[in-house]
Amino acid sequence: MTKQKIRNALLVHLVILFFFSTSVVSARVVSLLQNYGNPIFRSNFHSIYDTSKYGVFQLSNGLGKTPQMGWNSWNFFACNINEMVIKETADALVSTGLADLGYVYVNIDDCWSSVTRNLKGQLVPDHKTFPSGIKALADYVHGKGLKLGIYSDAGVFTCQVRPGSIFHETDDADLFASWGVDYLKYDNCYNLGIPPKERYPPMRDALNATGQKIFYSLCEWGVEDPALWADKVGNSWRTTGDINDSWASMTTIADLNDKWAAYAGPGGWNDPDMLEVGNGGMTYQEYRAHFSIWALAKAPLLIGCDVRNLTAETLEILSNKEVIAINQDSLGVQGRKVQVSGADGCRQVWAGPLSGNRLAVALWNRCSKVATITASWEALGLESGVHVSVRDLWQHKVVTGDAVSSFSARVDIHDCQLYIFAPFTVSHSVE
Ligand code: GLA
């Protein structure tokens, strides 16, 4: 071949490569707000609810189209778990009606396993607390129409010093799959100082290789800003350290998680940690705010209390269908803080787009006295003349059929009112 021919052949290859790579990338880029060219929305709508960072390289196990819902043992039981607790929890999820509302994952956290592997190098359930084994538990949970989650660690030990899965990824994933496990939470203790970006993908590959659909929940506590890379690794990623059952912890975590809103979407969610609703450390109003903001921010809704002993108030909060529907909305755009006023910005408006040209809007009073909070159309990204019907999701009724330009409400200390704003279409408002 002459030099000219070699050059031409190279050029042809380069052109083919260029077209191939751009078509692969553009097939992966998903615009979550495609339908929001509607004249009811201001031109800054896309910058208020930026989703441009979402979905460049989605993990394609098909799971997590909406944020995961279920229960996890850690926040209430910590290490005091056993197979009876897990079975009774599965029973209670069904008998309370929570399972029917979507809470289907029954997730065992740390402390289920023995402190050493067996002679074959396999993880073994603690024989005192899980004598029947995890397969039997998975069968029981599946028999109720629910799914079973398990926990391990991308390090040499779990946080409670049970064996971790680093360097055992394939064996452990195969074992979990053979038990029929549907979900893995993968923690970050005793990690040998190896960066999360190196420690988390091997378990993704091992789970994929099992051929079973296992939801992969990364728990590296936001250490290496997982929103920036974890969409190609897991279905959700913790953005913060551990929550505790207090107003200070819950509000701090809500704010830290908010920073990453543009990165979340169907298949990959920011995870500000599990719910504390019902554990006793916050007021009814604070728990209502916790649940409202988690729902609006498209956080996993993983109940963290003892569902075998729910108070009426806790059940009322956790089973609010209209709030759950915001979390599970098909559009999958994370709501965020859009407007603050008052001392230290304690009067807050959080909002996010929903399917059907609607918005979820929360008026959250983080001040130490009752406050009137106003959401302006400008902050929400609505044109100022747009007429909106406002439905209150805690009172379960339309509070005004025709709001224009702004909407205000009096909000109790630390409470959060949550609404669906349904703007009239332009032709509708002209009529
Ligand atoms: C870490 C995790 C928690 C919980 C505990 C268990 O702290 O972040 O959610 O799983 O470990 O030991």
Short mmCIF file of C-alpha atoms and ligand atoms in Angstrom, two decimals:
data_model
loop_
_atom_site.label_atom_id
_atom_site.label_comp_id
_atom_site.label_asym_id
_atom_site.label_seq_id
_atom_site.Cartn_x
_atom_site.Cartn_y
_atom_site.Cartn_z
CA MET A 1 0.00 0.00 0.00
CA THR A 2 1.22 3.47 -0.81
CA LYS A 3 1.49 6.06 1.93
CA GLN A 4 -1.46 7.92 0.38
CA LYS A 5 -3.66 4.77 0.52
CA ILE A 6 -2.70 4.11 4.14
CA ARG A 7 -3.58 7.72 4.98
CA ASN A 8 -6.96 7.41 3.22
CA ALA A 9 -7.74 4.12 4.98
CA LEU A 10 -6.89 5.68 8.34
CA LEU A 11 -9.12 8.66 7.59
CA VAL A 12 -12.06 6.39 6.72
CA HIS A 13 -11.58 4.50 10.00
CA LEU A 14 -11.44 7.70 11.97
CA VAL A 15 -14.64 8.99 10.38
CA ILE A 16 -16.43 5.68 11.09
CA LEU A 17 -15.17 5.73 14.68
CA PHE A 18 -16.35 9.32 15.13
CA PHE A 19 -19.90 8.58 13.90
CA PHE A 20 -20.08 5.41 15.98
CA SER A 21 -18.96 7.08 19.19
CA THR A 22 -21.26 10.10 18.82
CA SER A 23 -24.26 7.90 18.13
CA VAL A 24 -23.52 5.73 21.19
CA VAL A 25 -23.14 8.77 23.42
CA SER A 26 -26.21 10.55 22.08
CA ALA A 27 -28.26 7.38 22.55
CA ARG A 28 -27.32 7.43 26.20
CA VAL A 29 -27.95 11.08 26.89
CA VAL A 30 -31.50 11.46 28.11
CA SER A 31 -33.19 14.78 28.56
CA LEU A 32 -35.55 14.40 31.47
CA LEU A 33 -37.27 17.67 30.76
CA GLN A 34 -37.96 17.16 27.06
CA ASN A 35 -41.59 18.21 27.32
CA TYR A 36 -41.00 21.41 29.18
CA GLY A 37 -40.97 23.76 26.16
CA ASN A 38 -44.51 24.69 27.17
CA PRO A 39 -45.25 28.46 27.29
CA ILE A 40 -46.46 28.21 30.89
CA PHE A 41 -42.84 27.80 31.93
CA ARG A 42 -40.31 30.63 32.03
CA SER A 43 -37.20 30.47 29.93
CA ASN A 44 -35.11 29.75 33.04
CA PHE A 45 -37.09 26.56 33.83
CA HIS A 46 -34.29 24.32 32.61
CA SER A 47 -31.66 26.08 34.66
CA ILE A 48 -33.77 26.01 37.85
CA TYR A 49 -34.41 22.28 37.44
CA ASP A 50 -31.14 21.39 35.72
CA THR A 51 -30.96 17.72 34.73
CA SER A 52 -28.07 18.08 32.32
CA LYS A 53 -25.72 15.92 34.37
CA TYR A 54 -28.08 12.95 34.37
CA GLY A 55 -27.76 9.75 32.50
CA VAL A 56 -24.62 9.97 30.38
CA PHE A 57 -23.58 6.44 31.26
CA GLN A 58 -26.47 4.68 32.93
CA LEU A 59 -26.06 1.33 34.55
CA SER A 60 -28.34 -0.87 32.51
CA ASN A 61 -29.72 -3.51 34.86
CA GLY A 62 -33.18 -2.05 34.32
CA LEU A 63 -33.76 -1.50 38.05
CA GLY A 64 -34.57 1.68 39.93
CA LYS A 65 -36.79 3.34 37.31
CA THR A 66 -38.24 5.10 40.35
CA PRO A 67 -36.53 5.41 43.76
CA GLN A 68 -36.47 2.17 45.73
CA MET A 69 -39.04 1.72 48.51
CA GLY A 70 -38.99 -0.66 51.42
CA TRP A 71 -37.55 -1.09 54.90
CA ASN A 72 -34.05 -1.46 56.35
CA SER A 73 -33.10 -2.84 59.75
CA TRP A 74 -30.31 -0.44 60.72
CA ASN A 75 -31.91 2.80 61.99
CA PHE A 76 -34.07 1.06 64.59
CA PHE A 77 -32.48 -2.32 65.29
CA ALA A 78 -28.77 -1.70 64.58
CA CYS A 79 -27.11 -5.07 65.35
CA ASN A 80 -30.08 -6.51 67.25
CA ILE A 81 -31.53 -8.42 64.33
CA ASN A 82 -32.56 -12.01 63.75
CA GLU A 83 -34.67 -13.94 61.30
CA MET A 84 -37.84 -13.52 63.39
CA VAL A 85 -37.52 -9.75 63.22
CA ILE A 86 -37.10 -9.89 59.45
CA LYS A 87 -40.04 -12.25 58.98
CA GLU A 88 -42.32 -10.29 61.30
CA THR A 89 -41.36 -7.12 59.49
CA ALA A 90 -42.32 -8.69 56.17
CA ASP A 91 -45.64 -9.74 57.74
CA ALA A 92 -46.20 -6.23 59.11
CA LEU A 93 -45.43 -4.55 55.79
CA VAL A 94 -48.22 -6.62 54.30
CA SER A 95 -50.73 -6.30 57.16
CA THR A 96 -50.33 -2.51 57.48
CA GLY A 97 -50.90 -2.04 53.76
CA LEU A 98 -47.43 -0.53 53.32
CA ALA A 99 -46.38 -3.28 50.91
CA ASP A 100 -49.30 -2.46 48.64
CA LEU A 101 -48.17 1.16 48.60
CA GLY A 102 -44.80 0.12 47.16
CA TYR A 103 -42.61 -0.65 50.19
CA VAL A 104 -41.38 -3.96 48.83
CA TYR A 105 -37.69 -4.28 49.74
CA VAL A 106 -37.02 -5.90 53.11
CA ASN A 107 -33.37 -5.04 53.63
CA ILE A 108 -31.15 -6.69 56.22
CA ASP A 109 -28.30 -4.37 57.19
CA ASP A 110 -25.06 -5.12 59.03
CA CYS A 111 -24.64 -8.01 61.53
CA TRP A 112 -26.40 -10.82 59.68
CA SER A 113 -23.20 -12.76 59.07
CA SER A 114 -20.77 -14.72 61.23
CA VAL A 115 -17.51 -13.04 62.13
CA THR A 116 -15.51 -15.40 59.92
CA ARG A 117 -15.94 -17.02 56.52
CA ASN A 118 -16.28 -20.83 56.32
CA LEU A 119 -13.50 -23.18 55.18
CA LYS A 120 -14.56 -22.67 51.55
CA GLY A 121 -14.11 -18.94 52.04
CA GLN A 122 -17.85 -18.24 51.89
CA LEU A 123 -19.87 -15.81 53.99
CA VAL A 124 -22.05 -17.62 56.53
CA PRO A 125 -25.17 -16.30 58.26
CA ASP A 126 -24.76 -15.99 62.03
CA HIS A 127 -25.99 -19.39 63.22
CA LYS A 128 -27.54 -18.01 66.42
CA THR A 129 -29.59 -15.22 64.86
CA PHE A 130 -30.20 -16.59 61.34
CA PRO A 131 -30.22 -20.37 61.95
CA SER A 132 -32.44 -21.12 58.94
CA GLY A 133 -30.14 -19.26 56.58
CA ILE A 134 -30.76 -16.46 54.11
CA LYS A 135 -32.20 -18.62 51.32
CA ALA A 136 -35.07 -19.67 53.60
CA LEU A 137 -35.62 -16.04 54.54
CA ALA A 138 -35.64 -14.97 50.88
CA ASP A 139 -38.19 -17.70 50.15
CA TYR A 140 -40.37 -16.48 53.01
CA VAL A 141 -40.16 -12.85 51.93
CA HIS A 142 -40.81 -13.75 48.28
CA GLY A 143 -43.81 -15.77 49.38
CA LYS A 144 -45.30 -12.52 50.63
CA GLY A 145 -44.70 -10.81 47.28
CA LEU A 146 -41.76 -8.84 48.70
CA LYS A 147 -38.04 -8.70 47.92
CA LEU A 148 -35.05 -9.39 50.14
CA GLY A 149 -32.04 -7.11 50.48
CA ILE A 150 -28.69 -7.88 52.04
CA TYR A 151 -25.63 -5.92 53.12
CA SER A 152 -21.90 -6.17 52.62
CA ASP A 153 -18.90 -3.89 52.49
CA ALA A 154 -16.34 -2.79 49.90
CA GLY A 155 -13.60 -3.38 52.42
CA VAL A 156 -12.08 -6.17 54.49
CA PHE A 157 -14.71 -5.84 57.24
CA THR A 158 -18.19 -4.39 57.55
CA CYS A 159 -18.61 -1.45 59.91
CA GLN A 160 -19.57 -3.92 62.68
CA VAL A 161 -16.51 -6.04 61.87
CA ARG A 162 -18.09 -8.90 59.97
CA PRO A 163 -16.22 -10.10 56.84
CA GLY A 164 -16.30 -7.61 53.96
CA SER A 165 -16.46 -8.48 50.26
CA ILE A 166 -13.43 -6.75 48.78
CA PHE A 167 -11.45 -9.32 46.74
CA HIS A 168 -14.38 -11.78 47.19
CA GLU A 169 -16.79 -9.97 44.90
CA THR A 170 -17.55 -12.85 42.52
CA ASP A 171 -17.94 -15.49 45.24
CA ASP A 172 -20.14 -13.26 47.36
CA ALA A 173 -22.30 -12.05 44.46
CA ASP A 174 -22.78 -15.68 43.37
CA LEU A 175 -23.74 -16.65 46.90
CA PHE A 176 -26.24 -13.78 47.21
CA ALA A 177 -27.72 -14.74 43.83
CA SER A 178 -27.96 -18.41 44.87
CA TRP A 179 -29.95 -17.31 47.92
CA GLY A 180 -32.34 -15.31 45.73
CA VAL A 181 -31.28 -11.93 47.13
CA ASP A 182 -32.75 -8.94 45.23
CA TYR A 183 -30.76 -6.00 46.61
CA LEU A 184 -27.29 -5.28 47.92
CA LYS A 185 -26.29 -2.34 50.09
CA TYR A 186 -22.53 -2.03 49.85
CA ASP A 187 -20.80 -0.13 52.65
CA ASN A 188 -17.44 1.61 52.96
CA CYS A 189 -15.69 0.57 56.21
CA TYR A 190 -12.18 -0.91 56.46
CA ASN A 191 -11.48 0.02 52.86
CA LEU A 192 -7.66 -0.17 52.91
CA GLY A 193 -7.51 3.40 51.64
CA ILE A 194 -8.40 2.25 48.11
CA PRO A 195 -10.56 4.88 46.35
CA PRO A 196 -14.30 4.09 46.07
CA LYS A 197 -14.12 4.44 42.29
CA GLU A 198 -11.90 1.36 42.28
CA ARG A 199 -13.69 -0.65 44.98
CA TYR A 200 -17.33 -0.34 43.84
CA PRO A 201 -17.24 -1.39 40.14
CA PRO A 202 -15.96 -4.95 40.78
CA MET A 203 -19.15 -5.75 42.73
CA ARG A 204 -21.28 -4.22 39.95
CA ASP A 205 -19.57 -6.55 37.48
CA ALA A 206 -19.97 -9.54 39.79
CA LEU A 207 -23.67 -8.81 40.32
CA ASN A 208 -24.22 -8.36 36.59
CA ALA A 209 -22.41 -11.63 35.92
CA THR A 210 -24.86 -13.56 38.11
CA GLY A 211 -27.50 -12.89 35.45
CA GLN A 212 -29.98 -11.97 38.20
CA LYS A 213 -31.41 -8.53 38.69
CA ILE A 214 -29.93 -7.30 41.95
CA PHE A 215 -30.43 -3.66 42.91
CA TYR A 216 -27.02 -2.17 43.71
CA SER A 217 -27.04 0.48 46.46
CA LEU A 218 -23.69 2.21 46.98
CA CYS A 219 -22.93 3.44 50.47
CA GLU A 220 -19.64 5.33 50.33
CA TRP A 221 -21.09 8.22 52.38
CA GLY A 222 -20.52 10.85 49.69
CA VAL A 223 -16.78 10.67 50.31
CA GLU A 224 -15.74 10.89 46.69
CA ASP A 225 -18.79 12.80 45.35
CA PRO A 226 -20.40 9.65 43.92
CA ALA A 227 -23.01 11.61 41.97
CA LEU A 228 -20.15 12.43 39.60
CA TRP A 229 -19.37 8.80 38.74
CA ALA A 230 -21.73 6.32 40.36
CA ASP A 231 -24.43 6.45 37.69
CA LYS A 232 -22.37 3.96 35.75
CA VAL A 233 -21.88 1.78 38.83
CA GLY A 234 -25.01 1.61 40.97
CA ASN A 235 -28.74 2.28 41.12
CA SER A 236 -28.34 4.68 44.04
CA TRP A 237 -25.49 6.22 45.95
CA ARG A 238 -25.38 7.69 49.43
CA THR A 239 -24.45 11.38 49.23
CA THR A 240 -23.78 11.93 52.95
CA GLY A 241 -22.66 10.40 56.23
CA ASP A 242 -25.18 8.58 58.43
CA ILE A 243 -28.46 10.18 59.38
CA ASN A 244 -29.55 10.14 63.02
CA ASP A 245 -32.98 10.64 64.49
CA SER A 246 -32.75 14.41 65.02
CA TRP A 247 -33.90 17.59 63.34
CA ALA A 248 -30.29 18.84 63.05
CA SER A 249 -29.12 15.70 61.27
CA MET A 250 -32.13 15.48 58.95
CA THR A 251 -31.94 19.13 57.82
CA THR A 252 -28.16 19.03 57.33
CA ILE A 253 -28.44 15.90 55.20
CA ALA A 254 -31.31 17.32 53.12
CA ASP A 255 -29.12 20.31 52.26
CA LEU A 256 -26.00 18.27 51.47
CA ASN A 257 -27.98 15.98 49.17
CA ASP A 258 -29.62 18.93 47.39
CA LYS A 259 -26.30 19.88 45.79
CA TRP A 260 -26.43 16.81 43.54
CA ALA A 261 -29.99 17.17 42.21
CA ALA A 262 -28.94 17.57 38.57
CA TYR A 263 -27.29 14.13 38.57
CA ALA A 264 -30.24 11.94 39.56
CA GLY A 265 -32.85 10.26 37.43
CA PRO A 266 -34.44 6.94 36.52
CA GLY A 267 -31.93 4.15 37.13
CA GLY A 268 -29.62 6.18 39.40
CA TRP A 269 -30.65 8.14 42.49
CA ASN A 270 -29.01 10.31 45.13
CA ASP A 271 -29.47 8.67 48.53
CA PRO A 272 -29.59 10.97 51.59
CA ASP A 273 -29.94 7.88 53.84
CA MET A 274 -32.87 5.98 55.27
CA LEU A 275 -35.97 7.38 56.95
CA GLU A 276 -36.09 8.06 60.68
CA VAL A 277 -39.87 8.63 60.66
CA GLY A 278 -41.36 6.86 63.67
CA ASN A 279 -38.19 6.45 65.73
CA GLY A 280 -39.16 9.07 68.32
CA GLY A 281 -36.46 11.74 68.08
CA MET A 282 -38.44 14.29 66.06
CA THR A 283 -41.88 15.85 66.31
CA TYR A 284 -44.81 14.88 64.12
CA GLN A 285 -44.24 18.07 62.09
CA GLU A 286 -40.53 17.33 61.69
CA TYR A 287 -41.20 13.78 60.52
CA ARG A 288 -43.77 15.07 58.08
CA ALA A 289 -41.15 17.48 56.72
CA HIS A 290 -38.56 14.68 56.58
CA PHE A 291 -40.93 12.48 54.57
CA SER A 292 -42.10 15.32 52.31
CA ILE A 293 -38.59 16.45 51.41
CA TRP A 294 -37.29 12.90 50.89
CA ALA A 295 -40.24 12.22 48.58
CA LEU A 296 -39.76 15.45 46.62
CA ALA A 297 -36.00 14.92 46.35
CA LYS A 298 -36.57 11.47 44.81
CA ALA A 299 -34.74 9.83 47.71
CA PRO A 300 -35.10 6.11 48.36
CA LEU A 301 -38.04 5.67 50.74
CA LEU A 302 -36.61 3.06 53.08
CA ILE A 303 -38.54 2.93 56.34
CA GLY A 304 -36.19 2.84 59.32
CA CYS A 305 -38.52 2.21 62.24
CA ASP A 306 -40.11 -0.92 63.75
CA VAL A 307 -43.07 -1.53 61.42
CA ARG A 308 -44.42 -4.17 63.81
CA ASN A 309 -45.28 -1.38 66.26
CA LEU A 310 -46.36 1.68 64.32
CA THR A 311 -48.27 4.53 65.89
CA ALA A 312 -51.25 5.89 63.96
CA GLU A 313 -49.28 9.08 63.24
CA THR A 314 -46.28 7.22 61.84
CA LEU A 315 -48.49 5.06 59.66
CA GLU A 316 -50.35 8.14 58.45
CA ILE A 317 -47.08 9.76 57.36
CA LEU A 318 -45.53 6.70 55.73
CA SER A 319 -48.70 5.72 53.93
CA ASN A 320 -49.59 9.08 52.40
CA LYS A 321 -50.31 7.92 48.84
CA GLU A 322 -50.16 11.37 47.33
CA VAL A 323 -46.70 12.03 48.77
CA ILE A 324 -45.48 8.61 47.66
CA ALA A 325 -46.80 9.37 44.17
CA ILE A 326 -44.53 12.44 43.98
CA ASN A 327 -41.54 10.26 44.84
CA GLN A 328 -42.52 7.61 42.32
CA ASP A 329 -43.52 10.02 39.53
CA SER A 330 -42.46 8.72 36.14
CA LEU A 331 -40.58 11.88 35.15
CA GLY A 332 -37.95 11.14 37.81
CA VAL A 333 -36.56 14.65 38.27
CA GLN A 334 -35.19 15.42 41.74
CA GLY A 335 -36.94 18.38 43.38
CA ARG A 336 -34.72 20.97 45.01
CA LYS A 337 -34.50 24.13 47.11
CA VAL A 338 -35.57 27.01 44.86
CA GLN A 339 -36.26 29.96 47.17
CA VAL A 340 -35.27 31.02 50.70
CA SER A 341 -36.09 34.02 52.86
CA GLY A 342 -36.08 35.00 56.53
CA ALA A 343 -33.32 34.72 59.12
CA ASP A 344 -30.68 32.23 57.92
CA GLY A 345 -32.94 31.43 54.98
CA CYS A 346 -35.24 29.47 57.27
CA ARG A 347 -38.38 30.04 55.16
CA GLN A 348 -37.81 27.66 52.31
CA VAL A 349 -39.48 26.65 49.06
CA TRP A 350 -38.49 23.34 47.51
CA ALA A 351 -39.91 22.29 44.16
CA GLY A 352 -39.55 19.89 41.29
CA PRO A 353 -41.22 19.10 37.98
CA LEU A 354 -43.66 16.19 37.74
CA SER A 355 -45.12 14.40 34.76
CA GLY A 356 -48.07 16.09 33.08
CA ASN A 357 -46.62 19.62 33.31
CA ARG A 358 -47.22 19.71 37.05
CA LEU A 359 -44.92 20.76 39.89
CA ALA A 360 -44.40 19.41 43.39
CA VAL A 361 -43.96 22.36 45.75
CA ALA A 362 -42.99 22.25 49.43
CA LEU A 363 -43.20 25.20 51.81
CA TRP A 364 -40.81 24.26 54.62
CA ASN A 365 -40.60 26.26 57.82
CA ARG A 366 -37.18 25.73 59.35
CA CYS A 367 -37.54 28.82 61.57
CA SER A 368 -38.20 28.60 65.31
CA LYS A 369 -41.64 30.20 65.05
CA VAL A 370 -44.72 29.87 62.87
CA ALA A 371 -44.13 31.54 59.50
CA THR A 372 -45.93 32.52 56.34
CA ILE A 373 -44.01 31.23 53.35
CA THR A 374 -44.50 32.42 49.79
CA ALA A 375 -43.58 30.64 46.59
CA SER A 376 -43.27 33.07 43.70
CA TRP A 377 -43.93 31.93 40.16
CA GLU A 378 -40.56 33.41 39.23
CA ALA A 379 -38.72 31.12 41.65
CA LEU A 380 -40.77 28.13 40.53
CA GLY A 381 -40.04 28.79 36.86
CA LEU A 382 -43.64 29.64 35.94
CA GLU A 383 -44.68 32.58 33.79
CA SER A 384 -46.21 35.19 36.10
CA GLY A 385 -49.68 35.17 34.45
CA VAL A 386 -50.12 31.43 34.69
CA HIS A 387 -53.13 30.19 36.67
CA VAL A 388 -52.51 27.26 38.95
CA SER A 389 -54.69 24.83 40.83
CA VAL A 390 -53.05 23.96 44.17
CA ARG A 391 -53.67 20.65 45.93
CA ASP A 392 -52.47 20.14 49.50
CA LEU A 393 -51.12 16.61 49.90
CA TRP A 394 -51.36 16.50 53.69
CA GLN A 395 -54.90 17.90 53.84
CA HIS A 396 -55.84 15.89 50.73
CA LYS A 397 -57.77 18.71 49.10
CA VAL A 398 -57.47 21.51 46.57
CA VAL A 399 -56.81 24.64 48.62
CA THR A 400 -57.15 27.08 45.76
CA GLY A 401 -58.35 26.46 42.26
CA ASP A 402 -56.83 29.59 40.83
CA ALA A 403 -53.54 30.96 42.17
CA VAL A 404 -51.64 33.50 40.06
CA SER A 405 -48.15 34.92 40.41
CA SER A 406 -47.47 33.56 43.93
CA PHE A 407 -48.87 31.25 46.59
CA SER A 408 -48.50 31.66 50.36
CA ALA A 409 -49.38 29.58 53.39
CA ARG A 410 -48.90 29.72 57.12
CA VAL A 411 -46.64 26.87 58.16
CA ASP A 412 -46.19 25.52 61.67
CA ILE A 413 -42.72 25.36 63.31
CA HIS A 414 -40.54 22.87 61.42
CA ASP A 415 -43.53 21.66 59.42
CA CYS A 416 -43.68 21.33 55.67
CA GLN A 417 -46.74 21.79 53.49
CA LEU A 418 -46.56 19.82 50.32
CA TYR A 419 -48.58 20.62 47.20
CA ILE A 420 -49.09 19.68 43.62
CA PHE A 421 -49.29 22.73 41.38
CA ALA A 422 -51.26 22.02 38.23
CA PRO A 423 -50.89 25.02 35.91
CA PHE A 424 -53.78 25.57 33.52
CA THR A 425 -52.68 25.15 29.95
CA VAL A 426 -52.39 28.37 27.98
CA SER A 427 -55.55 27.70 25.94
CA HIS A 428 -57.33 26.91 29.20
CA SER A 429 -56.35 30.23 30.81
CA VAL A 430 -57.28 32.22 27.70
CA GLU A 431 -60.80 30.77 27.67
C1 GLA B 1 -22.49 2.48 58.01
C2 GLA B 1 -23.64 2.80 57.07
C3 GLA B 1 -24.94 2.67 57.82
C4 GLA B 1 -25.09 1.27 58.37
C5 GLA B 1 -23.90 0.92 59.26
C6 GLA B 1 -23.89 -0.54 59.66
O1 GLA B 1 -22.35 3.41 59.03
O2 GLA B 1 -23.50 4.07 56.54
O3 GLA B 1 -26.05 2.99 56.98
O4 GLA B 1 -25.18 0.36 57.30
O5 GLA B 1 -22.66 1.18 58.58
O6 GLA B 1 -22.77 -0.88 60.39
#
